[in-house]
Short mmCIF file of N, CA, C and O in Angstrom, two decimals:
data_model
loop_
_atom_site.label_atom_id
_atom_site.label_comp_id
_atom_site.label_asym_id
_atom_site.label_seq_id
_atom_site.Cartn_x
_atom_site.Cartn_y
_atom_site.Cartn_z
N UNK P 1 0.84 -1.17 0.00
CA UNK P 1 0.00 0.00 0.00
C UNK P 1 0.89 1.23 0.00
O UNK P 1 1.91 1.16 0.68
N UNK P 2 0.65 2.32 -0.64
CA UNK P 2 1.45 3.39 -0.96
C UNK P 2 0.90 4.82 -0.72
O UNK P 2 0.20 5.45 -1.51
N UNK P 3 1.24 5.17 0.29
CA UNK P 3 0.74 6.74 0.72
C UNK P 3 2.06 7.36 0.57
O UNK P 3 3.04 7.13 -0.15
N UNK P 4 1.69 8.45 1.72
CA UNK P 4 2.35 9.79 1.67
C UNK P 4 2.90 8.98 3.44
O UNK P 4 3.96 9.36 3.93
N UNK P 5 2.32 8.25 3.95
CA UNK P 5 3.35 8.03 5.09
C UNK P 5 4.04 6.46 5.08
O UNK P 5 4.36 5.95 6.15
N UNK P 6 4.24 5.80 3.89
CA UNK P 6 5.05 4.95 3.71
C UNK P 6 6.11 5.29 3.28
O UNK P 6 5.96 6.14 2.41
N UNK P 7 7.47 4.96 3.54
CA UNK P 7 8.55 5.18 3.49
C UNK P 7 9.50 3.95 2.57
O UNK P 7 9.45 2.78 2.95
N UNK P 8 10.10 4.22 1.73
CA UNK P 8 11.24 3.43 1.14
C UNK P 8 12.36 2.74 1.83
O UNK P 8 13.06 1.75 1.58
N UNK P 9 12.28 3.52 2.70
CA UNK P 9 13.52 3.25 3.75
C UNK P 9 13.40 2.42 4.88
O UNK P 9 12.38 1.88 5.30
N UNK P 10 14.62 2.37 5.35
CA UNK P 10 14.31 1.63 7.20
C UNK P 10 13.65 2.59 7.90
O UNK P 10 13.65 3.80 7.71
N UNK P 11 12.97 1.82 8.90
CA UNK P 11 12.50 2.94 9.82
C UNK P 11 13.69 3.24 10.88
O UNK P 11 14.71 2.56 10.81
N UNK P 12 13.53 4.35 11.97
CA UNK P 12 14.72 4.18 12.74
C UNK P 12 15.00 3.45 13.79
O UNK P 12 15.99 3.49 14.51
N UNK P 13 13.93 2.64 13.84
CA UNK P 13 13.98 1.45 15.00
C UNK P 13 15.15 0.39 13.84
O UNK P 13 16.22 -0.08 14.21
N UNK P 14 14.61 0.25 12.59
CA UNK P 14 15.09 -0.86 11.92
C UNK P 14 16.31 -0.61 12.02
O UNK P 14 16.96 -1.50 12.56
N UNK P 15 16.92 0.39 11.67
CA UNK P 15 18.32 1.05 11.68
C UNK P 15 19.00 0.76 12.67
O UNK P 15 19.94 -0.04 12.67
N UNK P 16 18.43 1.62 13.95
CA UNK P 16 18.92 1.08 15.65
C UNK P 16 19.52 0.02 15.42
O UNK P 16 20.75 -0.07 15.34
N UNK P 17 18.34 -1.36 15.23
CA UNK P 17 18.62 -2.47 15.48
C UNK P 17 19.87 -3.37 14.78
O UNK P 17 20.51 -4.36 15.15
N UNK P 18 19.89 -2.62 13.70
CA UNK P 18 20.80 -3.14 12.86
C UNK P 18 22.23 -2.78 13.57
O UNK P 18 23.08 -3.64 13.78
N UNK P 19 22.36 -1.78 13.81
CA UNK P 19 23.45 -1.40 14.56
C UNK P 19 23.64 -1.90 15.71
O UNK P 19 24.68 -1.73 16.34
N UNK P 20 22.81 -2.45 16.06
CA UNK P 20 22.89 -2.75 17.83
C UNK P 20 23.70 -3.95 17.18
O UNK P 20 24.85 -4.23 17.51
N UNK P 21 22.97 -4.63 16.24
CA UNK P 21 23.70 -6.31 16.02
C UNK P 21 25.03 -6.06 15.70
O UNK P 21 25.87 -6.82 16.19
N UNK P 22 25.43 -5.06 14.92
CA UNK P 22 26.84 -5.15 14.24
C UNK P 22 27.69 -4.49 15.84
O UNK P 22 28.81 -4.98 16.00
N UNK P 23 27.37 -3.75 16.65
CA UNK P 23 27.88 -3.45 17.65
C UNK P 23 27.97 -4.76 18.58
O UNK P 23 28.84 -4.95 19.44
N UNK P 24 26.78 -5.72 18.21
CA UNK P 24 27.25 -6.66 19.53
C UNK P 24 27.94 -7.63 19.10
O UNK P 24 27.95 -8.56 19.91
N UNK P 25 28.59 -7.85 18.08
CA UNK P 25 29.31 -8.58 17.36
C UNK P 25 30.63 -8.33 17.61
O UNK P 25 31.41 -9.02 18.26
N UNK P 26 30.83 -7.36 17.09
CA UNK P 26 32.11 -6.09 17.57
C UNK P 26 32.13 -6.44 19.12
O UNK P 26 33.05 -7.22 19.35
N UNK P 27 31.54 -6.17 20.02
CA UNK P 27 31.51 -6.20 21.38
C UNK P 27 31.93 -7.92 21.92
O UNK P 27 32.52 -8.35 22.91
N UNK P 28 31.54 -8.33 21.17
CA UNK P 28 31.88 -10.15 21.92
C UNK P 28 33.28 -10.06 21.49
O UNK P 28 34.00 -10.21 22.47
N UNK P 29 34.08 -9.85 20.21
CA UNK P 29 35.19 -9.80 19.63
C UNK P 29 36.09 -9.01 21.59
O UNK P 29 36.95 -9.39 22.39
N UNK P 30 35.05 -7.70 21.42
CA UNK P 30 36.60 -7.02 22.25
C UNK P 30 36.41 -7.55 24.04
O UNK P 30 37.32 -7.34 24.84
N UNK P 31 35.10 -8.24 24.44
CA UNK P 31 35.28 -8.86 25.54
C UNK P 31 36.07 -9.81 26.15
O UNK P 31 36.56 -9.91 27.27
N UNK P 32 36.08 -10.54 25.10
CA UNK P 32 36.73 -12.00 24.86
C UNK P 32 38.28 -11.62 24.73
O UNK P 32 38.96 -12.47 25.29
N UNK P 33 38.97 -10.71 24.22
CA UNK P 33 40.05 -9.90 24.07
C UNK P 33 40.47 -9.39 25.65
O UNK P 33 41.55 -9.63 26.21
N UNK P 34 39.81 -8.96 25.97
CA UNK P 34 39.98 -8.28 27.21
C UNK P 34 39.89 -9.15 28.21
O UNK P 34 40.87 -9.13 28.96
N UNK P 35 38.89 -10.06 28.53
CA UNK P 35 39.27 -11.32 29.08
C UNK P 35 40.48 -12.17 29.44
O UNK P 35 41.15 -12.28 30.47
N UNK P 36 40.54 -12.75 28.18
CA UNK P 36 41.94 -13.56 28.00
C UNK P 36 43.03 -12.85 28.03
O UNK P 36 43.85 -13.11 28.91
N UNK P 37 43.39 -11.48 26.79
CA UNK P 37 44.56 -11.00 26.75
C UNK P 37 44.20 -9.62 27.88
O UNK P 37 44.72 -8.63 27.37
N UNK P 38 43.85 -9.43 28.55
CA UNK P 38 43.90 -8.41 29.56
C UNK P 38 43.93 -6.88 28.78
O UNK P 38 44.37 -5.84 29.26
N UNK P 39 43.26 -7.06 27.31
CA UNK P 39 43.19 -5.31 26.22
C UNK P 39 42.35 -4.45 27.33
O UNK P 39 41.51 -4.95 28.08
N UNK P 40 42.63 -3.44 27.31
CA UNK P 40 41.01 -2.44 27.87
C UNK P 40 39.81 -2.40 26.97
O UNK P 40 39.65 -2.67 25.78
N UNK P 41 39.12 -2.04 27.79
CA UNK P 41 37.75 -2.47 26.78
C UNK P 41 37.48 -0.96 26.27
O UNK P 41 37.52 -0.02 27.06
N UNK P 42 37.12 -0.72 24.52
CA UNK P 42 37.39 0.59 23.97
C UNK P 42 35.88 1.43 24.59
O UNK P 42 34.86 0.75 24.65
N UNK P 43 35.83 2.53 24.90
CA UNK P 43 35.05 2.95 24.97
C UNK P 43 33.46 2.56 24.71
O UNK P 43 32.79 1.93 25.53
N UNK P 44 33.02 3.00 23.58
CA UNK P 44 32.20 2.10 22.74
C UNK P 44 31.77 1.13 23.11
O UNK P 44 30.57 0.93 23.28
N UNK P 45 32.88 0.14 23.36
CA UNK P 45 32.13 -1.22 23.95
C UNK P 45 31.36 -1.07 25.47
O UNK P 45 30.24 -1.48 25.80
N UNK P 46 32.36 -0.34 26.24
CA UNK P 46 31.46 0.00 27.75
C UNK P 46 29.83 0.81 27.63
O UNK P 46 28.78 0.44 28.15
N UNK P 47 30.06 1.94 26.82
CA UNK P 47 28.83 2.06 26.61
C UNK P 47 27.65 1.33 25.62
O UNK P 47 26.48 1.69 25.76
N UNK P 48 27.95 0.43 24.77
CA UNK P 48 27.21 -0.81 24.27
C UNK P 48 26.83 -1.82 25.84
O UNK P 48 25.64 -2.08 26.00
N UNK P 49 27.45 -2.15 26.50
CA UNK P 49 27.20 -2.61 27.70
C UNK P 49 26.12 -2.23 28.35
O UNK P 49 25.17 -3.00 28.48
N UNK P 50 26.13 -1.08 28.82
CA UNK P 50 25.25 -0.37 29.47
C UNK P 50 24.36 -0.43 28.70
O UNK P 50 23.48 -1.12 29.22
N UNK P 51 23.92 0.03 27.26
CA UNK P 51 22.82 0.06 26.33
C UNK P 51 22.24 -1.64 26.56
O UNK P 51 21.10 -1.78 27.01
N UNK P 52 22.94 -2.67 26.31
CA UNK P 52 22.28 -3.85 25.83
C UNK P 52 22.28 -4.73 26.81
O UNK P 52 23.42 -5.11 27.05
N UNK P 53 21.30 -5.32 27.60
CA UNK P 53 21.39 -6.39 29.16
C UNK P 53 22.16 -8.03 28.26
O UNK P 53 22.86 -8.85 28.85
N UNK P 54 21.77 -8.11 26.81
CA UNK P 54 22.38 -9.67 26.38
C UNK P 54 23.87 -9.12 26.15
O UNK P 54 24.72 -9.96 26.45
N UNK P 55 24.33 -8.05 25.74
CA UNK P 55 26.10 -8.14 25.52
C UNK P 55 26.25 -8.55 27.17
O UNK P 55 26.71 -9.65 27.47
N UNK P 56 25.74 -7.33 28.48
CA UNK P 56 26.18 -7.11 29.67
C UNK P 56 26.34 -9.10 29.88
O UNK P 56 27.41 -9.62 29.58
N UNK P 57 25.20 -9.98 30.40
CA UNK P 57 24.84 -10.86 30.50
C UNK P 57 25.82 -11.96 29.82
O UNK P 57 26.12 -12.94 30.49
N UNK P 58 26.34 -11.82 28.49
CA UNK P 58 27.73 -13.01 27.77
C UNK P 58 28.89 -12.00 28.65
O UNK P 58 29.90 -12.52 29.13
N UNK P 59 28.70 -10.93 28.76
CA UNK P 59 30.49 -10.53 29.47
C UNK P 59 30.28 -11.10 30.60
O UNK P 59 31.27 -11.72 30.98
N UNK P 60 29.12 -11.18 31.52
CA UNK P 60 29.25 -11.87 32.71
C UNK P 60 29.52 -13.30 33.20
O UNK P 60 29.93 -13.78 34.25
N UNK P 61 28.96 -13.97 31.56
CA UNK P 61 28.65 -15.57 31.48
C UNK P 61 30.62 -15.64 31.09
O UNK P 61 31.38 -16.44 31.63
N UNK P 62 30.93 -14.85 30.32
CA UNK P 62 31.97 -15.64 29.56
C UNK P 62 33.41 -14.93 30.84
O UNK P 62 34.59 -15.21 30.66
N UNK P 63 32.92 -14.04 32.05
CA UNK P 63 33.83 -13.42 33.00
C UNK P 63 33.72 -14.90 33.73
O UNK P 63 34.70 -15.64 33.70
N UNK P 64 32.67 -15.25 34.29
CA UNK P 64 32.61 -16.80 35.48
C UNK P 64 33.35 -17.82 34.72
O UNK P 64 34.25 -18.49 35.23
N UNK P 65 32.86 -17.98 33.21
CA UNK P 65 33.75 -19.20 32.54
C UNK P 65 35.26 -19.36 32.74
O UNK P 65 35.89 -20.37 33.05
N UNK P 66 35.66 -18.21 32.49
CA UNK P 66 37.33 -18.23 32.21
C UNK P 66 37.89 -18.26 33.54
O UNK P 66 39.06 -18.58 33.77
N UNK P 67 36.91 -17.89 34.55
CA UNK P 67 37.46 -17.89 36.38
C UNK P 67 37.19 -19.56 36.80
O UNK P 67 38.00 -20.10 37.55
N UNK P 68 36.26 -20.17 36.39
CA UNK P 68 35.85 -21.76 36.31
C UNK P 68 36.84 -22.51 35.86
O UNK P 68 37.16 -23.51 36.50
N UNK P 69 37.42 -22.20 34.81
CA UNK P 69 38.57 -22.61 34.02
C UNK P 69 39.98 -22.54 34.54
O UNK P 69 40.87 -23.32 34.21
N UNK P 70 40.13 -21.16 35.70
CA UNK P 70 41.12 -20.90 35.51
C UNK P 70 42.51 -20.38 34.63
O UNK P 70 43.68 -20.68 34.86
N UNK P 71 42.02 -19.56 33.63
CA UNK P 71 42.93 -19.52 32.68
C UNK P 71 43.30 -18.17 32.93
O UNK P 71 43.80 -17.49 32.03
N UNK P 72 43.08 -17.67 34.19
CA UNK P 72 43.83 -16.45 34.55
C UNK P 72 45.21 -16.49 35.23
O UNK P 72 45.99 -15.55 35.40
N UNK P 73 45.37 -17.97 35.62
CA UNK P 73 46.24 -17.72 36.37
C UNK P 73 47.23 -19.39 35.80
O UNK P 73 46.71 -20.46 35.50
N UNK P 74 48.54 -19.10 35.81
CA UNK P 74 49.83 -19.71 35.03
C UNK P 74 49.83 -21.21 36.00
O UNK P 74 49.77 -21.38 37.21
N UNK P 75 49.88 -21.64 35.48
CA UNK P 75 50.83 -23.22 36.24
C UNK P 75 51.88 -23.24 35.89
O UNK P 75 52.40 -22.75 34.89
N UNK P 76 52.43 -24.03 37.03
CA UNK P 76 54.18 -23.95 36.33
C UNK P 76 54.50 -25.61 36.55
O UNK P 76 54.24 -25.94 37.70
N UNK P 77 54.74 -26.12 36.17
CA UNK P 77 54.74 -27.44 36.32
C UNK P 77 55.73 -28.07 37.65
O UNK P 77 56.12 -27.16 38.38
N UNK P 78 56.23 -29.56 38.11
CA UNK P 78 56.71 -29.36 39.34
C UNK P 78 57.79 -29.20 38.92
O UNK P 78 58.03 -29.46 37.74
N UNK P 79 58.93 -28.62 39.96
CA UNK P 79 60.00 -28.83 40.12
C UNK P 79 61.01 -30.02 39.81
O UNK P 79 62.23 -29.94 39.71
N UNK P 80 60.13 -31.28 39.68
CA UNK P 80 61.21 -31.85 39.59
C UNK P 80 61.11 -32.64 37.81
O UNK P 80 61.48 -33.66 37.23
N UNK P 81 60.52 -31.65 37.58
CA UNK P 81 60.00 -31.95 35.61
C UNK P 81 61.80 -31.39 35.02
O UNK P 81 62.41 -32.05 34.17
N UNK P 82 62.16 -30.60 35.42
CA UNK P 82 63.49 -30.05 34.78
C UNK P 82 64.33 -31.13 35.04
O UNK P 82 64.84 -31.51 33.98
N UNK P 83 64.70 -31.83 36.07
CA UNK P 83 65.79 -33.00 36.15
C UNK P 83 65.19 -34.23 35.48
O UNK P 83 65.94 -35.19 35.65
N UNK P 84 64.31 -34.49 34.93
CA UNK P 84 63.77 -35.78 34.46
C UNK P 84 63.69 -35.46 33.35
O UNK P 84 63.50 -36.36 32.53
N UNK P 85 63.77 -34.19 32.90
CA UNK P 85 63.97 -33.64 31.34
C UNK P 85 65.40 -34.21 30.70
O UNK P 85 65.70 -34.93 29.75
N UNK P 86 66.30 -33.33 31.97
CA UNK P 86 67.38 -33.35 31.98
C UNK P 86 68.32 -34.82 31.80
O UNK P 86 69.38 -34.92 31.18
N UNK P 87 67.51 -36.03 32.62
CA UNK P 87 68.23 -36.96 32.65
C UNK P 87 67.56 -37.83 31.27
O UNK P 87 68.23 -38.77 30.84
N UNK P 88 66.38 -37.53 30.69
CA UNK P 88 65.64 -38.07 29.46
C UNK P 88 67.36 -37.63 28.37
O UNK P 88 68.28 -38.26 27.84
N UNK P 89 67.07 -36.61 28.50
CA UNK P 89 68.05 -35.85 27.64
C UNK P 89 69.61 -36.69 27.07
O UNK P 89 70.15 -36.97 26.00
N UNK P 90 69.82 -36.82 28.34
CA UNK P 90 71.46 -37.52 28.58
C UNK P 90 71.37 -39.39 28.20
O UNK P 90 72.20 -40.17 27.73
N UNK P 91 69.78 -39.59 28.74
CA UNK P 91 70.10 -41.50 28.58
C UNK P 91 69.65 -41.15 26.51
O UNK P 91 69.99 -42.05 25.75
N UNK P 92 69.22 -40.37 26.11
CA UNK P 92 69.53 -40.83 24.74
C UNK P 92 70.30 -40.78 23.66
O UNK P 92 70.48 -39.65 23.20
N UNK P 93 70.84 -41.74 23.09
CA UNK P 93 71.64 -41.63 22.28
C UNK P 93 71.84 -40.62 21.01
O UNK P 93 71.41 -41.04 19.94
N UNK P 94 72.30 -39.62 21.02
CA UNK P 94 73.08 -38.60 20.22
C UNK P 94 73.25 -39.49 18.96
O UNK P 94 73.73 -40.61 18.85
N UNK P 95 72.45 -38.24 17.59
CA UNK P 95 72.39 -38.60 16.57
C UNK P 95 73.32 -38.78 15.84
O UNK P 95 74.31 -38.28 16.38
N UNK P 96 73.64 -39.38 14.61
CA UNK P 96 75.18 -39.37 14.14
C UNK P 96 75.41 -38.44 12.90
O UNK P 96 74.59 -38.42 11.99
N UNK P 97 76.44 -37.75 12.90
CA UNK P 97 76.28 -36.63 11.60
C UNK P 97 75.92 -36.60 10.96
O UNK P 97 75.80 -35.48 10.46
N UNK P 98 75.21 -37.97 10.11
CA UNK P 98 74.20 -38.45 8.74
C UNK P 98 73.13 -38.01 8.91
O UNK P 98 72.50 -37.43 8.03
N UNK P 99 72.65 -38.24 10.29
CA UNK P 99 71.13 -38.63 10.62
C UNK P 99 70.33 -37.10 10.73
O UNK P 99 70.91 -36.48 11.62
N UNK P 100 69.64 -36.59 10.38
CA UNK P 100 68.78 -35.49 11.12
C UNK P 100 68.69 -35.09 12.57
O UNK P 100 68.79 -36.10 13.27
N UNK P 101 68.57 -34.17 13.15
CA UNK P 101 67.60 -34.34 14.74
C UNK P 101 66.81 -34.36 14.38
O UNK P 101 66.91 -34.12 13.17
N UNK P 102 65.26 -34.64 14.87
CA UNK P 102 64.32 -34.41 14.67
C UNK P 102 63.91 -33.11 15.61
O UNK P 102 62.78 -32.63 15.54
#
């Protein structure tokens, strides 16, 4: 149907929305960044946060995951992994100038 108040275009909700998606896309990229590699989170994304409760809600889901996981914090293996390296090292026989190392 074709009046004088139909429009060709998006409306500005349609628009919004479109942007909201390409922003929350963008936004999982720099959470997940900031998470793992410790980036700051750019502007933009903090206030996308505040705008949207499902970005806020995955930064919170995917903040408990990586603390569940532990992948904030280093293991170092035991102490006595370096001398059993060390003695692996010595009981094997040394390649002969032909041969490759692997």
């Amino acid at each position: 149907m074709k009046g004088p108040d139909r429009k060709p275009w998006k409306t500005q909700s349609a628009v919004r929305q479109s942007m909201m998606d390409f922003t929350c896309e963008n936004t999982k990229d720099h959470l997940l960044n900031h998470l793992l590699e410790h980036t700051p989170l750019p502007d933009s994304t903090c206030k996308h946060l505040q705008d949207c409760p499902n970005c806020l809600q995955q930064f919170q889901d995917f903040r408990e995951l990586i603390q569940a996981l532990d992948f904030t914090h280093s293991q170092f293996p035991p102490a006595s992994l370096k001398e059993k390296v060390l003695e692996r090292i010595h009981l094997s026989p040394e390649p002969s100038e032909g041969q490759n190392s692997p």
